[in-house]
Amino acid sequence: MKHGLEIMGIGLLDVANNKCMMLRAHQTIGNSALKMRNKNLVEYYISVMKRYSKKLLSITDIVVADAFFSTSTFEKGMSELGFYIVSRFRDNACLHYIPKKEKRRGRPRVKGDKIDLANLNLSCMEELHIDGLDGKVYTLEAYAKALKKRVRLVIWRMPGGKCKLFFSTKLSMTGEEVLKTYRTRFQIEFCYRDSKQFTGLMDCQARHKRQLDFAFNASFASLNAAKVFIKDNGMDNSMAKVKSLMFNANYTKLIFDMSRCRPNRTLISKIVKELIGWQPKAA
């Protein structure tokens, strides 16, 4: 990445309704700045999360991140801050079954046999039935070598035979909650898309760090306001319709201002609504 051209976004996910609201955007520093601070990219992201940890912990103790963050460095940093992680392992992750309790002398075993994704031991796991998901899904408690701890593991075997591995460091979560939480993570990508298309995320031409930071977060704040407007007015979840509505409302007001006419909106409310276009239709 280059300085000022990549941002880290922190969003709040509503797993039940499959929605996301952006909380904060933070610029990613360049490689030269990372070397000066003697940090890698993951350690820098941890420092950003630490900056907002108190406010975030008042909302939730679960952090959802993609497979890039399924490392011991990130997990340890989040654990020290008081967060649990929901993420996805790489396809070649080293995982082990949890051994059964044995009455023997010495230190009990931490891990059992290695999990062979091609030949799963179905007696050690529970099958989940997820509506709308092709293939088969299994969950179990497993030992992750990369994290050096136990995790709630979800194995999704797709129709082609390939497996995807999802996990949570919060063992009290069910397999269905882990999978649903991770899949909701993709809603943050729609926030980036809508901000680029409708609220000017890419339009700022400033070069100063503070000015760029203000522009990024103003763009996401506008997106959040539009989502609240959509919910309050019972509209379809479409930023294009909101933008069309705002344009029509402003254009209608401009016509009245230029004509110096102040119509009685109670009498011509139907006309005003038609002009504004509460239900804008695509051409």
Tab-separated table of N, CA, C and O in Angstrom, residues 151-212:
chain	number	residue	atom	x	y	z
A	151	VAL	N	-9.946	-23.667	19.930
A	151	VAL	CA	-10.888	-22.786	19.233
A	151	VAL	C	-12.157	-23.567	18.925
A	151	VAL	O	-12.165	-24.806	18.922
A	152	ARG	N	-13.241	-22.822	18.688
A	152	ARG	CA	-14.472	-23.409	18.163
A	152	ARG	C	-14.324	-23.423	16.645
A	152	ARG	O	-14.288	-22.385	16.010
A	153	LEU	N	-14.188	-24.597	16.071
A	153	LEU	CA	-13.894	-24.756	14.650
A	153	LEU	C	-15.154	-25.140	13.888
A	153	LEU	O	-15.952	-25.955	14.352
A	154	VAL	N	-15.313	-24.553	12.706
A	154	VAL	CA	-16.396	-24.902	11.794
A	154	VAL	C	-15.776	-25.306	10.462
A	154	VAL	O	-15.003	-24.536	9.874
A	155	ILE	N	-16.101	-26.493	9.997
A	155	ILE	CA	-15.584	-26.999	8.728
A	155	ILE	C	-16.720	-27.043	7.728
A	155	ILE	O	-17.714	-27.740	7.932
A	156	TRP	N	-16.552	-26.296	6.653
A	156	TRP	CA	-17.555	-26.282	5.584
A	156	TRP	C	-16.985	-27.042	4.397
A	156	TRP	O	-16.074	-26.574	3.735
A	157	ARG	N	-17.539	-28.214	4.142
A	157	ARG	CA	-17.131	-29.009	2.985
A	157	ARG	C	-18.065	-28.678	1.831
A	157	ARG	O	-19.245	-29.039	1.840
A	158	MET	N	-17.531	-28.002	0.842
A	158	MET	CA	-18.326	-27.561	-0.299
A	158	MET	C	-18.603	-28.721	-1.246
A	158	MET	O	-17.954	-29.768	-1.171
A	159	PRO	N	-19.586	-28.569	-2.143
A	159	PRO	CA	-19.947	-29.669	-3.050
A	159	PRO	C	-18.770	-30.224	-3.846
A	159	PRO	O	-18.721	-31.408	-4.150
A	160	GLY	N	-17.784	-29.386	-4.181
A	160	GLY	CA	-16.627	-29.852	-4.936
A	160	GLY	C	-15.626	-30.631	-4.109
A	160	GLY	O	-14.660	-31.170	-4.645
A	161	GLY	N	-15.826	-30.691	-2.784
A	161	GLY	CA	-14.921	-31.414	-1.905
A	161	GLY	C	-13.942	-30.538	-1.160
A	161	GLY	O	-13.313	-30.981	-0.203
A	162	LYS	N	-13.803	-29.268	-1.574
A	162	LYS	CA	-12.885	-28.360	-0.903
A	162	LYS	C	-13.473	-27.902	0.425
A	162	LYS	O	-14.682	-27.725	0.552
A	163	CYS	N	-12.600	-27.718	1.414
A	163	CYS	CA	-13.049	-27.339	2.751
A	163	CYS	C	-12.617	-25.921	3.095
A	163	CYS	O	-11.505	-25.501	2.765
A	164	LYS	N	-13.498	-25.194	3.771
A	164	LYS	CA	-13.189	-23.893	4.323
A	164	LYS	C	-13.280	-23.974	5.839
A	164	LYS	O	-14.184	-24.615	6.382
A	165	LEU	N	-12.336	-23.326	6.524
A	165	LEU	CA	-12.206	-23.461	7.969
A	165	LEU	C	-12.485	-22.129	8.656
A	165	LEU	O	-11.747	-21.159	8.449
A	166	PHE	N	-13.515	-22.074	9.472
A	166	PHE	CA	-13.863	-20.882	10.231
A	166	PHE	C	-13.675	-21.196	11.716
A	166	PHE	O	-13.818	-22.347	12.145
A	167	PHE	N	-13.378	-20.166	12.503
A	167	PHE	CA	-13.129	-20.434	13.921
A	167	PHE	C	-13.469	-19.226	14.769
A	167	PHE	O	-13.590	-18.090	14.279
A	168	SER	N	-13.594	-19.487	16.056
A	168	SER	CA	-13.756	-18.439	17.057
A	168	SER	C	-12.941	-18.828	18.284
A	168	SER	O	-12.928	-19.994	18.687
A	169	THR	N	-12.267	-17.854	18.857
A	169	THR	CA	-11.521	-18.110	20.093
A	169	THR	C	-12.440	-18.081	21.315
A	169	THR	O	-11.996	-18.385	22.420
A	170	LYS	N	-13.700	-17.709	21.099
A	170	LYS	CA	-14.689	-17.743	22.169
A	170	LYS	C	-15.392	-19.084	22.110
A	170	LYS	O	-16.285	-19.304	21.286
A	171	LEU	N	-15.008	-20.006	22.977
A	171	LEU	CA	-15.484	-21.380	22.913
A	171	LEU	C	-16.975	-21.507	23.198
A	171	LEU	O	-17.592	-22.503	22.816
A	172	SER	N	-17.558	-20.516	23.856
A	172	SER	CA	-18.987	-20.595	24.190
A	172	SER	C	-19.876	-20.355	22.961
A	172	SER	O	-21.066	-20.636	23.010
A	173	MET	N	-19.319	-19.855	21.877
A	173	MET	CA	-20.104	-19.646	20.659
A	173	MET	C	-20.426	-20.983	20.002
A	173	MET	O	-19.615	-21.911	20.032
A	174	THR	N	-21.607	-21.071	19.415
A	174	THR	CA	-21.966	-22.279	18.678
A	174	THR	C	-21.380	-22.204	17.265
A	174	THR	O	-21.005	-21.126	16.786
A	175	GLY	N	-21.331	-23.360	16.598
A	175	GLY	CA	-20.818	-23.389	15.238
A	175	GLY	C	-21.641	-22.535	14.297
A	175	GLY	O	-21.103	-21.859	13.410
A	176	GLU	N	-22.949	-22.539	14.481
A	176	GLU	CA	-23.824	-21.730	13.629
A	176	GLU	C	-23.570	-20.245	13.835
A	176	GLU	O	-23.564	-19.462	12.872
A	177	GLU	N	-23.332	-19.827	15.082
A	177	GLU	CA	-23.039	-18.421	15.366
A	177	GLU	C	-21.720	-17.998	14.739
A	177	GLU	O	-21.600	-16.881	14.210
A	178	VAL	N	-20.719	-18.873	14.785
A	178	VAL	CA	-19.416	-18.558	14.197
A	178	VAL	C	-19.552	-18.344	12.693
A	178	VAL	O	-19.053	-17.356	12.139
A	179	LEU	N	-20.232	-19.264	12.030
A	179	LEU	CA	-20.374	-19.180	10.577
A	179	LEU	C	-21.193	-17.962	10.168
A	179	LEU	O	-20.824	-17.230	9.234
A	180	LYS	N	-22.283	-17.716	10.867
A	180	LYS	CA	-23.147	-16.589	10.524
A	180	LYS	C	-22.443	-15.264	10.790
A	180	LYS	O	-22.567	-14.311	10.009
A	181	THR	N	-21.674	-15.196	11.869
A	181	THR	CA	-20.943	-13.979	12.198
A	181	THR	C	-19.888	-13.676	11.144
A	181	THR	O	-19.745	-12.536	10.696
A	182	TYR	N	-19.154	-14.701	10.726
A	182	TYR	CA	-18.116	-14.470	9.723
A	182	TYR	C	-18.720	-14.083	8.372
A	182	TYR	O	-18.201	-13.219	7.678
A	183	ARG	N	-19.806	-14.727	7.994
A	183	ARG	CA	-20.425	-14.412	6.698
A	183	ARG	C	-20.993	-12.988	6.693
A	183	ARG	O	-21.036	-12.335	5.646
A	184	THR	N	-21.414	-12.489	7.858
A	184	THR	CA	-21.917	-11.118	7.941
A	184	THR	C	-20.789	-10.107	7.746
A	184	THR	O	-21.038	-8.961	7.366
A	185	ARG	N	-19.548	-10.524	7.975
A	185	ARG	CA	-18.401	-9.643	7.822
A	185	ARG	C	-18.349	-8.998	6.441
A	185	ARG	O	-17.865	-7.871	6.279
A	186	PHE	N	-18.856	-9.687	5.433
A	186	PHE	CA	-18.772	-9.168	4.072
A	186	PHE	C	-19.599	-7.900	3.887
A	186	PHE	O	-19.404	-7.172	2.915
A	187	GLN	N	-20.507	-7.602	4.819
A	187	GLN	CA	-21.318	-6.389	4.706
A	187	GLN	C	-20.456	-5.138	4.753
A	187	GLN	O	-20.852	-4.086	4.225
A	188	ILE	N	-19.281	-5.217	5.355
A	188	ILE	CA	-18.401	-4.047	5.404
A	188	ILE	C	-17.908	-3.696	4.007
A	188	ILE	O	-17.636	-2.534	3.700
A	189	GLU	N	-17.803	-4.711	3.134
A	189	GLU	CA	-17.379	-4.450	1.757
A	189	GLU	C	-18.436	-3.638	1.004
A	189	GLU	O	-18.104	-2.802	0.157
A	190	PHE	N	-19.700	-3.873	1.329
A	190	PHE	CA	-20.760	-3.078	0.707
A	190	PHE	C	-20.699	-1.621	1.169
A	190	PHE	O	-21.074	-0.710	0.420
A	191	CYS	N	-20.247	-1.412	2.411
A	191	CYS	CA	-20.080	-0.036	2.896
A	191	CYS	C	-19.012	0.694	2.088
A	191	CYS	O	-19.182	1.866	1.742
A	192	TYR	N	-17.906	0.006	1.809
A	192	TYR	CA	-16.869	0.604	0.972
A	192	TYR	C	-17.415	0.905	-0.432
A	192	TYR	O	-17.160	1.969	-1.003
A	193	ARG	N	-18.145	-0.054	-0.977
A	193	ARG	CA	-18.701	0.137	-2.320
A	193	ARG	C	-19.633	1.333	-2.384
A	193	ARG	O	-19.511	2.195	-3.276
A	194	ASP	N	-20.585	1.406	-1.438
A	194	ASP	CA	-21.554	2.493	-1.454
A	194	ASP	C	-20.895	3.843	-1.186
A	194	ASP	O	-21.308	4.865	-1.755
A	195	SER	N	-19.872	3.849	-0.320
A	195	SER	CA	-19.174	5.109	-0.042
A	195	SER	C	-18.419	5.601	-1.269
A	195	SER	O	-18.360	6.807	-1.531
A	196	LYS	N	-17.849	4.687	-2.030
A	196	LYS	CA	-17.144	5.079	-3.253
A	196	LYS	C	-18.111	5.613	-4.300
A	196	LYS	O	-17.813	6.587	-4.997
A	197	GLN	N	-19.275	4.991	-4.406
A	197	GLN	CA	-20.208	5.337	-5.468
A	197	GLN	C	-21.085	6.548	-5.143
A	197	GLN	O	-21.442	7.308	-6.051
A	198	PHE	N	-21.434	6.729	-3.860
A	198	PHE	CA	-22.470	7.709	-3.534
A	198	PHE	C	-22.064	8.798	-2.542
A	198	PHE	O	-22.682	9.852	-2.526
A	199	THR	N	-21.069	8.559	-1.685
A	199	THR	CA	-20.753	9.568	-0.658
A	199	THR	C	-19.323	10.093	-0.757
A	199	THR	O	-18.787	10.627	0.219
A	200	GLY	N	-18.693	9.921	-1.906
A	200	GLY	CA	-17.431	10.594	-2.179
A	200	GLY	C	-16.218	10.102	-1.434
A	200	GLY	O	-15.332	10.907	-1.102
A	201	LEU	N	-16.140	8.825	-1.170
A	201	LEU	CA	-14.975	8.292	-0.455
A	201	LEU	C	-13.674	8.517	-1.231
A	201	LEU	O	-12.621	8.714	-0.635
A	202	MET	N	-13.743	8.501	-2.560
A	202	MET	CA	-12.537	8.622	-3.391
A	202	MET	C	-12.360	10.024	-3.978
A	202	MET	O	-11.467	10.237	-4.799
A	203	ASP	N	-13.174	10.986	-3.553
A	203	ASP	CA	-13.181	12.286	-4.222
A	203	ASP	C	-12.253	13.317	-3.598
A	203	ASP	O	-12.002	14.355	-4.206
A	204	CYS	N	-11.777	13.073	-2.392
A	204	CYS	CA	-10.940	14.069	-1.723
A	204	CYS	C	-9.585	14.186	-2.427
A	204	CYS	O	-8.924	13.178	-2.706
A	205	GLN	N	-9.165	15.416	-2.723
A	205	GLN	CA	-7.893	15.659	-3.388
A	205	GLN	C	-6.838	16.231	-2.456
A	205	GLN	O	-5.771	16.663	-2.898
A	206	ALA	N	-7.137	16.238	-1.165
A	206	ALA	CA	-6.169	16.746	-0.194
A	206	ALA	C	-5.011	15.769	-0.040
A	206	ALA	O	-5.101	14.597	-0.410
A	207	ARG	N	-3.920	16.251	0.513
A	207	ARG	CA	-2.747	15.409	0.764
A	207	ARG	C	-2.337	15.395	2.223
A	207	ARG	O	-1.490	14.609	2.622
A	208	HIS	N	-2.963	16.252	3.021
A	208	HIS	CA	-2.628	16.286	4.439
A	208	HIS	C	-3.338	15.158	5.170
A	208	HIS	O	-4.497	14.832	4.873
A	209	LYS	N	-2.662	14.565	6.127
A	209	LYS	CA	-3.198	13.404	6.840
A	209	LYS	C	-4.538	13.708	7.503
A	209	LYS	O	-5.489	12.925	7.393
A	210	ARG	N	-4.634	14.838	8.202
A	210	ARG	CA	-5.867	15.161	8.922
A	210	ARG	C	-7.020	15.441	7.958
A	210	ARG	O	-8.166	15.092	8.236
A	211	GLN	N	-6.706	16.098	6.853
A	211	GLN	CA	-7.757	16.392	5.882
A	211	GLN	C	-8.287	15.114	5.244
A	211	GLN	O	-9.498	14.968	5.032
A	212	LEU	N	-7.392	14.190	4.930
A	212	LEU	CA	-7.817	12.913	4.372
A	212	LEU	C	-8.633	12.115	5.389
A	212	LEU	O	-9.652	11.516	5.054
